[in-house]
Coordinates of C-alpha atoms and ligand atoms in Angstrom, one line a residue:
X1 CA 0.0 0.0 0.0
X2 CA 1.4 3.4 -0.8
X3 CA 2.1 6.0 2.1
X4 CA -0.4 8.7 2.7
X5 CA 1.1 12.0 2.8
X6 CA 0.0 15.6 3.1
X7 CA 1.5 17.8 0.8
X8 CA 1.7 21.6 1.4
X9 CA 2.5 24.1 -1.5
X10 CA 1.9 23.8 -5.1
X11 CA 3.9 24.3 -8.6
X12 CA 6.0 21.1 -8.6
X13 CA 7.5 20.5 -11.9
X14 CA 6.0 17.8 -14.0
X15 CA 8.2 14.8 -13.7
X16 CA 7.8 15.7 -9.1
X17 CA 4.2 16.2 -9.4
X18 CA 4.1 12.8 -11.7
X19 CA 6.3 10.5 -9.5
X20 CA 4.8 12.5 -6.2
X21 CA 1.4 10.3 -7.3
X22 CA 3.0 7.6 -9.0
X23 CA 4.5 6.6 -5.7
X24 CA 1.9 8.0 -2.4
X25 CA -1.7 8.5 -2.3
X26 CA -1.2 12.8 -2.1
X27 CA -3.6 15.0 -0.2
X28 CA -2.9 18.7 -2.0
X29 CA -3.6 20.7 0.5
X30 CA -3.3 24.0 -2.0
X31 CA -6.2 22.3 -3.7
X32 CA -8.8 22.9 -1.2
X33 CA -10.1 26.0 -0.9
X34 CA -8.7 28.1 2.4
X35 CA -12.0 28.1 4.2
X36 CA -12.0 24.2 4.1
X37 CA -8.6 23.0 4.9
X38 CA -9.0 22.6 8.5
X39 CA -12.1 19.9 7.9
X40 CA -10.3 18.1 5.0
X41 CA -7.2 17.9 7.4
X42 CA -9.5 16.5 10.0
X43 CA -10.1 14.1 7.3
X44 CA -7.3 13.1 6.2
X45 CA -5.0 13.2 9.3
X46 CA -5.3 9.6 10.8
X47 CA -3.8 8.1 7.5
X48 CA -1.0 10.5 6.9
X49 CA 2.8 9.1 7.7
X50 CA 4.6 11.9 5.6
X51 CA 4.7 15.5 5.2
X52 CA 5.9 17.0 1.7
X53 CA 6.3 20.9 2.4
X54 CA 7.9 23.6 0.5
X55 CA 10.8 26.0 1.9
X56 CA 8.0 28.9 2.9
X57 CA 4.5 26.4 3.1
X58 CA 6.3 24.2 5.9
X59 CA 4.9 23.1 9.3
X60 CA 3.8 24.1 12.5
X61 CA 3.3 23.0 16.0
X62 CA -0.7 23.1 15.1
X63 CA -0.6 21.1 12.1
X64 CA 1.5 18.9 13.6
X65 CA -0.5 18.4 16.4
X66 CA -3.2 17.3 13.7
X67 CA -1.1 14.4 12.5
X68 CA -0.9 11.8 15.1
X69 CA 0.8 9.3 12.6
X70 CA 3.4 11.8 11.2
X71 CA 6.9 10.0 11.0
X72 CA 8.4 12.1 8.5
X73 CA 8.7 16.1 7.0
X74 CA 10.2 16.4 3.5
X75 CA 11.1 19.9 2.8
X76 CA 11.5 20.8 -1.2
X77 CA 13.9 23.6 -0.2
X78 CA 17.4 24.3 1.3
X79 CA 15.2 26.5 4.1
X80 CA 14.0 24.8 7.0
X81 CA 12.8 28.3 8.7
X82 CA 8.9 27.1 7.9
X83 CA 9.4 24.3 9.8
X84 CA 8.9 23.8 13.8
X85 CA 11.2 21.9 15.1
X86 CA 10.2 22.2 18.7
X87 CA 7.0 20.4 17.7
X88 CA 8.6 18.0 16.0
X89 CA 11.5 16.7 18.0
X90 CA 9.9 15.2 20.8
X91 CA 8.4 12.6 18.6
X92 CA 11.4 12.0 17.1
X93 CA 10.1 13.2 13.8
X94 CA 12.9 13.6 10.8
X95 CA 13.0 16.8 8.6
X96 CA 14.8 16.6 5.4
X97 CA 15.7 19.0 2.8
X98 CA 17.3 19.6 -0.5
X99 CA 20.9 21.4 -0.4
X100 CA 23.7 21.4 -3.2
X101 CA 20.7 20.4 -5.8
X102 CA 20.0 24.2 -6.6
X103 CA 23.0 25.8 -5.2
X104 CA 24.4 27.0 -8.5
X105 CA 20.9 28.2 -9.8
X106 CA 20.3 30.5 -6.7
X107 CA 23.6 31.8 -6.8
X108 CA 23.4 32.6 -10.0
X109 CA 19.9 34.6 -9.5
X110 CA 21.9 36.8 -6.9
X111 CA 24.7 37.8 -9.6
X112 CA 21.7 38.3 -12.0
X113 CA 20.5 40.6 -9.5
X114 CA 23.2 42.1 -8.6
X115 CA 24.3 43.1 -12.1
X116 CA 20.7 44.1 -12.5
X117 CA 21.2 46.7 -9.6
X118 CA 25.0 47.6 -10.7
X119 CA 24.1 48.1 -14.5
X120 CA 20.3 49.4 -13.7
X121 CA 19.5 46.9 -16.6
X122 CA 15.7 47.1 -15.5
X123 CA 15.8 50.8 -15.5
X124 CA 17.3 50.7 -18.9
X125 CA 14.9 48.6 -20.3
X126 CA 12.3 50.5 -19.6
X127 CA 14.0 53.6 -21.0
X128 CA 14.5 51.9 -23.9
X129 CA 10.7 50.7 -23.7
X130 CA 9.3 53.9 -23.0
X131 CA 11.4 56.2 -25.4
X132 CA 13.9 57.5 -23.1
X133 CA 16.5 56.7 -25.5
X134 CA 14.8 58.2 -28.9
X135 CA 14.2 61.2 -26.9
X136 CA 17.8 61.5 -25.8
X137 CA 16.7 62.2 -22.2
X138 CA 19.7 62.2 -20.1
X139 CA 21.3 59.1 -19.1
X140 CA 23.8 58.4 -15.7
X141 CA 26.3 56.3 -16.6
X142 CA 25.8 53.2 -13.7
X143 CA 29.3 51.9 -11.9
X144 CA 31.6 48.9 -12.7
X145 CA 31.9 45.9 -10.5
X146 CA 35.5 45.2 -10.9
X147 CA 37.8 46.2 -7.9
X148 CA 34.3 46.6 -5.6
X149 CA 33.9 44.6 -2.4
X150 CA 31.3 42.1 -2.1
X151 CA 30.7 41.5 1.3
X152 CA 28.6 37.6 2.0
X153 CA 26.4 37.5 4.9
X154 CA 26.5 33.8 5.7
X155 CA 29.3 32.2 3.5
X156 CA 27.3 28.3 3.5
X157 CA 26.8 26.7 0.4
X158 CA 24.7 29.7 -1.3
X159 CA 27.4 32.0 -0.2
X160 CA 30.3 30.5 -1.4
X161 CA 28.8 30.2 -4.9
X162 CA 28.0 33.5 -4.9
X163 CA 31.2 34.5 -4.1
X164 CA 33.3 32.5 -6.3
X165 CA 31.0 34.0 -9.2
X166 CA 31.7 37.4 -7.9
X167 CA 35.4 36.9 -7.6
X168 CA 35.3 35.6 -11.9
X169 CA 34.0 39.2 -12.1
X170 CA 37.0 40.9 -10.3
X171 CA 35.3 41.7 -7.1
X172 CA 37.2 41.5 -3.6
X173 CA 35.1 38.9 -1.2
X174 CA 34.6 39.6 2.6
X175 CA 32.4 37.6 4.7
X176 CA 30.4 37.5 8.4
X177 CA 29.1 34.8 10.1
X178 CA 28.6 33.7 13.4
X179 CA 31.3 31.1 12.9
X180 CA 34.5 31.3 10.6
X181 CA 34.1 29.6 7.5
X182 CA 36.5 27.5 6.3
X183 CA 37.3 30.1 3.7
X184 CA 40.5 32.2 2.8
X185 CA 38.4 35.0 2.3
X186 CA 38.2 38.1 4.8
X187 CA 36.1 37.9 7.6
X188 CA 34.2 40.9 8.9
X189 CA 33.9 40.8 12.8
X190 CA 30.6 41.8 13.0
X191 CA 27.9 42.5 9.9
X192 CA 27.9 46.0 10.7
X193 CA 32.2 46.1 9.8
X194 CA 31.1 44.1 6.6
X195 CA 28.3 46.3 5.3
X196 CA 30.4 49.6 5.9
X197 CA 33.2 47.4 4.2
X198 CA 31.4 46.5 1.4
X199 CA 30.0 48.0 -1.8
X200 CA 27.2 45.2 -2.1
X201 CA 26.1 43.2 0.5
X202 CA 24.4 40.3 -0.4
X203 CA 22.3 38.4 2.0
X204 CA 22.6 34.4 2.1
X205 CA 22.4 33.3 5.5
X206 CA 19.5 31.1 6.4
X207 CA 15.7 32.8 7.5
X208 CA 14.2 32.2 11.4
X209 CA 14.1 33.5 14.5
X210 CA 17.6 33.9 15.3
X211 CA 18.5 36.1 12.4
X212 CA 15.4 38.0 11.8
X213 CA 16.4 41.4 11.2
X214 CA 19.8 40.9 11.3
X215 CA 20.3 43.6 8.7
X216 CA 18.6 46.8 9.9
X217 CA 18.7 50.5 9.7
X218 CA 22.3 50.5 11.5
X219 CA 23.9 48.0 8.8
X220 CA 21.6 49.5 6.1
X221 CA 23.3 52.9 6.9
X222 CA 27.0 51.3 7.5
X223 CA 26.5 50.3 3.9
X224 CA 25.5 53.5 2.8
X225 CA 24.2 56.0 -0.2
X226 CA 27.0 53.9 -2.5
X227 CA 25.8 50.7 -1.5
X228 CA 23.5 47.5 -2.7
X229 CA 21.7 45.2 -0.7
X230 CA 20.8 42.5 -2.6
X231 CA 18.7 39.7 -0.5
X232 CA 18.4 35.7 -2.0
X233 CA 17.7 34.5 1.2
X234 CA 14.1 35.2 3.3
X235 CA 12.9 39.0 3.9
X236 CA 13.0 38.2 7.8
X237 CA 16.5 38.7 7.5
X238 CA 15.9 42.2 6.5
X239 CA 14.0 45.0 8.3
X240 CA 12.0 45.8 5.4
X241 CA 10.6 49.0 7.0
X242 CA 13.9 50.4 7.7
X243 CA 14.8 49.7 4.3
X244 CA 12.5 51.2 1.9
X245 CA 12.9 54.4 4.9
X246 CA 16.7 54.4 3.8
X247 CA 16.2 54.0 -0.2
X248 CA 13.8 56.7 0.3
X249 CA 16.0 59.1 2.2
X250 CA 19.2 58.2 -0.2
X251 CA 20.7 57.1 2.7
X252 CA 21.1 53.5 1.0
X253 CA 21.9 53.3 -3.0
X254 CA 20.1 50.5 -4.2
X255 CA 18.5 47.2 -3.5
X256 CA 17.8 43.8 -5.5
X257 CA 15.6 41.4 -3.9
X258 CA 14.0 38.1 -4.3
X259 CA 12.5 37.4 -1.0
X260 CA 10.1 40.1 0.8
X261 CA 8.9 39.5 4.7
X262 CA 5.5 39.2 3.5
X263 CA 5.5 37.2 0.5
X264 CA 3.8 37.6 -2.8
X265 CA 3.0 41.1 -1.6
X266 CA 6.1 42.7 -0.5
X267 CA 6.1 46.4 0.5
X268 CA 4.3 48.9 -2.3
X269 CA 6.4 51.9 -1.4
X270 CA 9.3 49.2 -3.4
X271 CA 7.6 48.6 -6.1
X272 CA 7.5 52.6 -6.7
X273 CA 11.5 53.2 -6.6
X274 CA 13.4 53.4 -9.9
X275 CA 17.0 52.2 -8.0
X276 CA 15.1 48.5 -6.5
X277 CA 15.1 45.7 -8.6
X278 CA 12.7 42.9 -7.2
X279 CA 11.8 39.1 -8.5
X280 CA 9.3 37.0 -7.2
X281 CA 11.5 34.5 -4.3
X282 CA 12.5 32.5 -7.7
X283 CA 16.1 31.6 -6.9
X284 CA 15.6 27.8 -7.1
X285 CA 13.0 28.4 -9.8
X286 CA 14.3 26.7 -13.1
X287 CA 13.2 23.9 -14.3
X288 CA 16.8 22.1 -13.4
X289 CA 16.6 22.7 -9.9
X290 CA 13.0 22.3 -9.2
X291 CA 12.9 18.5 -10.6
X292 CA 16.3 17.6 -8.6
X293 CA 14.8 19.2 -5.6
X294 CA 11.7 17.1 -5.8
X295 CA 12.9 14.3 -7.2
X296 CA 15.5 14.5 -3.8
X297 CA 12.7 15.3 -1.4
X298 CA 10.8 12.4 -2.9
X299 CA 13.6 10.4 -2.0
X300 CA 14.1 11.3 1.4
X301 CA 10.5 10.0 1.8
X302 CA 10.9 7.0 0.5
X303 CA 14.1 6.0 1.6
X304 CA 12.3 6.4 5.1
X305 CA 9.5 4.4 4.1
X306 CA 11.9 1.9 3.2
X307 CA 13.5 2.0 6.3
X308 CA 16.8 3.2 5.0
X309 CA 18.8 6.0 5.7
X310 CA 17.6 9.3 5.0
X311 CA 19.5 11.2 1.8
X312 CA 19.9 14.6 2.8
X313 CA 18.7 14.6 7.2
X314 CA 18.8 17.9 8.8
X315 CA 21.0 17.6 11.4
X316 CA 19.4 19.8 13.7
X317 CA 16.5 19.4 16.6
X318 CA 15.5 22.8 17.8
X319 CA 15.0 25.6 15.3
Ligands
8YV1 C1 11.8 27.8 -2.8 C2 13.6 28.2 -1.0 O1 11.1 29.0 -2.7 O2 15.1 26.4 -1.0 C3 14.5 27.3 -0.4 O3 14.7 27.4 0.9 O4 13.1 29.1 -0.5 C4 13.2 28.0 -2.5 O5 14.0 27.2 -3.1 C5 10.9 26.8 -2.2 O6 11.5 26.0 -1.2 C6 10.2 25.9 -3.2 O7 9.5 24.9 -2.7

């Protein structure tokens, strides 16, 4: 008989969604209508062994609560900040996730973006678009990359992709974490020394409570009317309100973001400013990484229904 599971979140590529069938009987939650998810849940709750959750639709210590037979969470995403692991860990419940698989396709997104903000390409485009250009209305020239530092907040996985990609493009690297990376590049001593060190400060540490806001008005001003913030990693790490004070106010230069604190609106006053580039949290989103992520969360289920080791455990218990 094939594993129940509940899974949260939708847009799974086509080969995930397939196999995700092929291989459990699936309750979509994002298929029932909000009103009536907490009936079908009732439903569906004494059969389901598995949770299949996405990096921001994860898990909490209610719906867990709901799931007296849960064994297992499966996270499609590197991010585990969705998920409670307070509620989780005294039952001995595994989370998974999915690192390394799309690694290389995030990273990429925040040099996309970050060339995006250096170059204005958006802004550019539309002044092509608009007939800025035919009209010969006046153009600033935008500022090169080479011999500017990049400073990494978290160097992880993420990180050092990001910063190996900024290096090919003659950037100096620093770096702040808690901990010191096993790195040869320059740590900062606190993010506030890294963001008036740096030029662009790109944001790759993970989300939760013990880094929200880790970048506020302080860092946001240490970086300064030169400086771009350019955020691949979740908004929380960000004090949004602080931020769109300091783009306002010039006291900050430019931003590029894919990840807003309150996702798919993110803040209006944003969408309004000519120097912020913004995407739609899409850093994992080609169709390359999306399969392998799936195809590995799917895996991580099933090796546990097998009884064999998990592929890619997170090796934590309390978030
Ligand atoms: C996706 C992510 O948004 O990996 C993560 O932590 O945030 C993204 O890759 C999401 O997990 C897709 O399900």
């Amino acid at each position: 008989m094939r594993p129940e599971i509940l899974v949260l979140g939708s847009g799974w590529m086509p080969d995930v969604s397939a196999k995700l069938d092929r291989r459990f009987t699936c309750h979509h939650l994002a298929n029932v209508a909000p009103e009536e998810r907490q009936a079908y849940i009732a439903r569906v709750a004494p059969g389901v062994r598995g949770v299949f959750a996405s990096g921001t639709v994860g898990i909490d210590a209610r719906l867990a609560a709901q799931l007296p037979q849960l064994e297992i969470v499966a996270v499609h995403g590197v991010g585990v900040d969705a998920v409670d692991f307070a509620a989780l860990a005294p039952r001995g419940i595994p989370v998974t996730n999915t690192p390394d698989v799309l690694t290389d396709d995030v990273a990429d997104l925040a040099v996309a973006l970050l060339l995006a903000a250096a170059r204005r390409v958006p802004m550019l485009d539309r002044y092509v678009r608009d007939g800025g250009w035919e009209a010969k209305r006046p153009l600033m020239p935008s500022r090169a990359l080479r011999g500017k530092v990049a400073g990494i907040l978290g160097l992880g996985r993420i990180g050092q992709a990001v910063a190996t990609r900024l290096e090919g493009f003659g950037m100096q690297i620093r770096y702040h974490q808690r901990s010191t990376a096993n790195s040869a590049y320059p740590r900062s001593a606190s993010l506030l020394d890294l963001a008036r060190d740096s030029d662009y400060l790109v944001v790759c540490a993970p989300g939760g409570p013990g880094t929200q806001h880790l970048v506020n008005a302080e860092v946001i001003d240490a970086l300064g009317p030169q400086g771009t913030l350019v955020n691949i990693a979740r908004g929380s790490l960000v004090d949004e309100a602080a931020l769109v004070t300091a783009l306002a106010a010039g006291r900050l230069g430019a931003a590029a973001l894919d990840v807003f604190e309150d996702e798919p609106r993110g803040p209006a006053a944003l969408k309004e400013m000519e120097q912020v580039v913004l995407t739609p949290h899409v850093g994992s989103f080609t169709l390359e990484a999306r399969t392998a992520m799936g195809m590995l969360a799917i895996d991580n289920l099933l090796a546990h229904f097998a009884g064999e080791p998990l592929r890619t455990p997170v090796e934590r218990t309390t978030s």
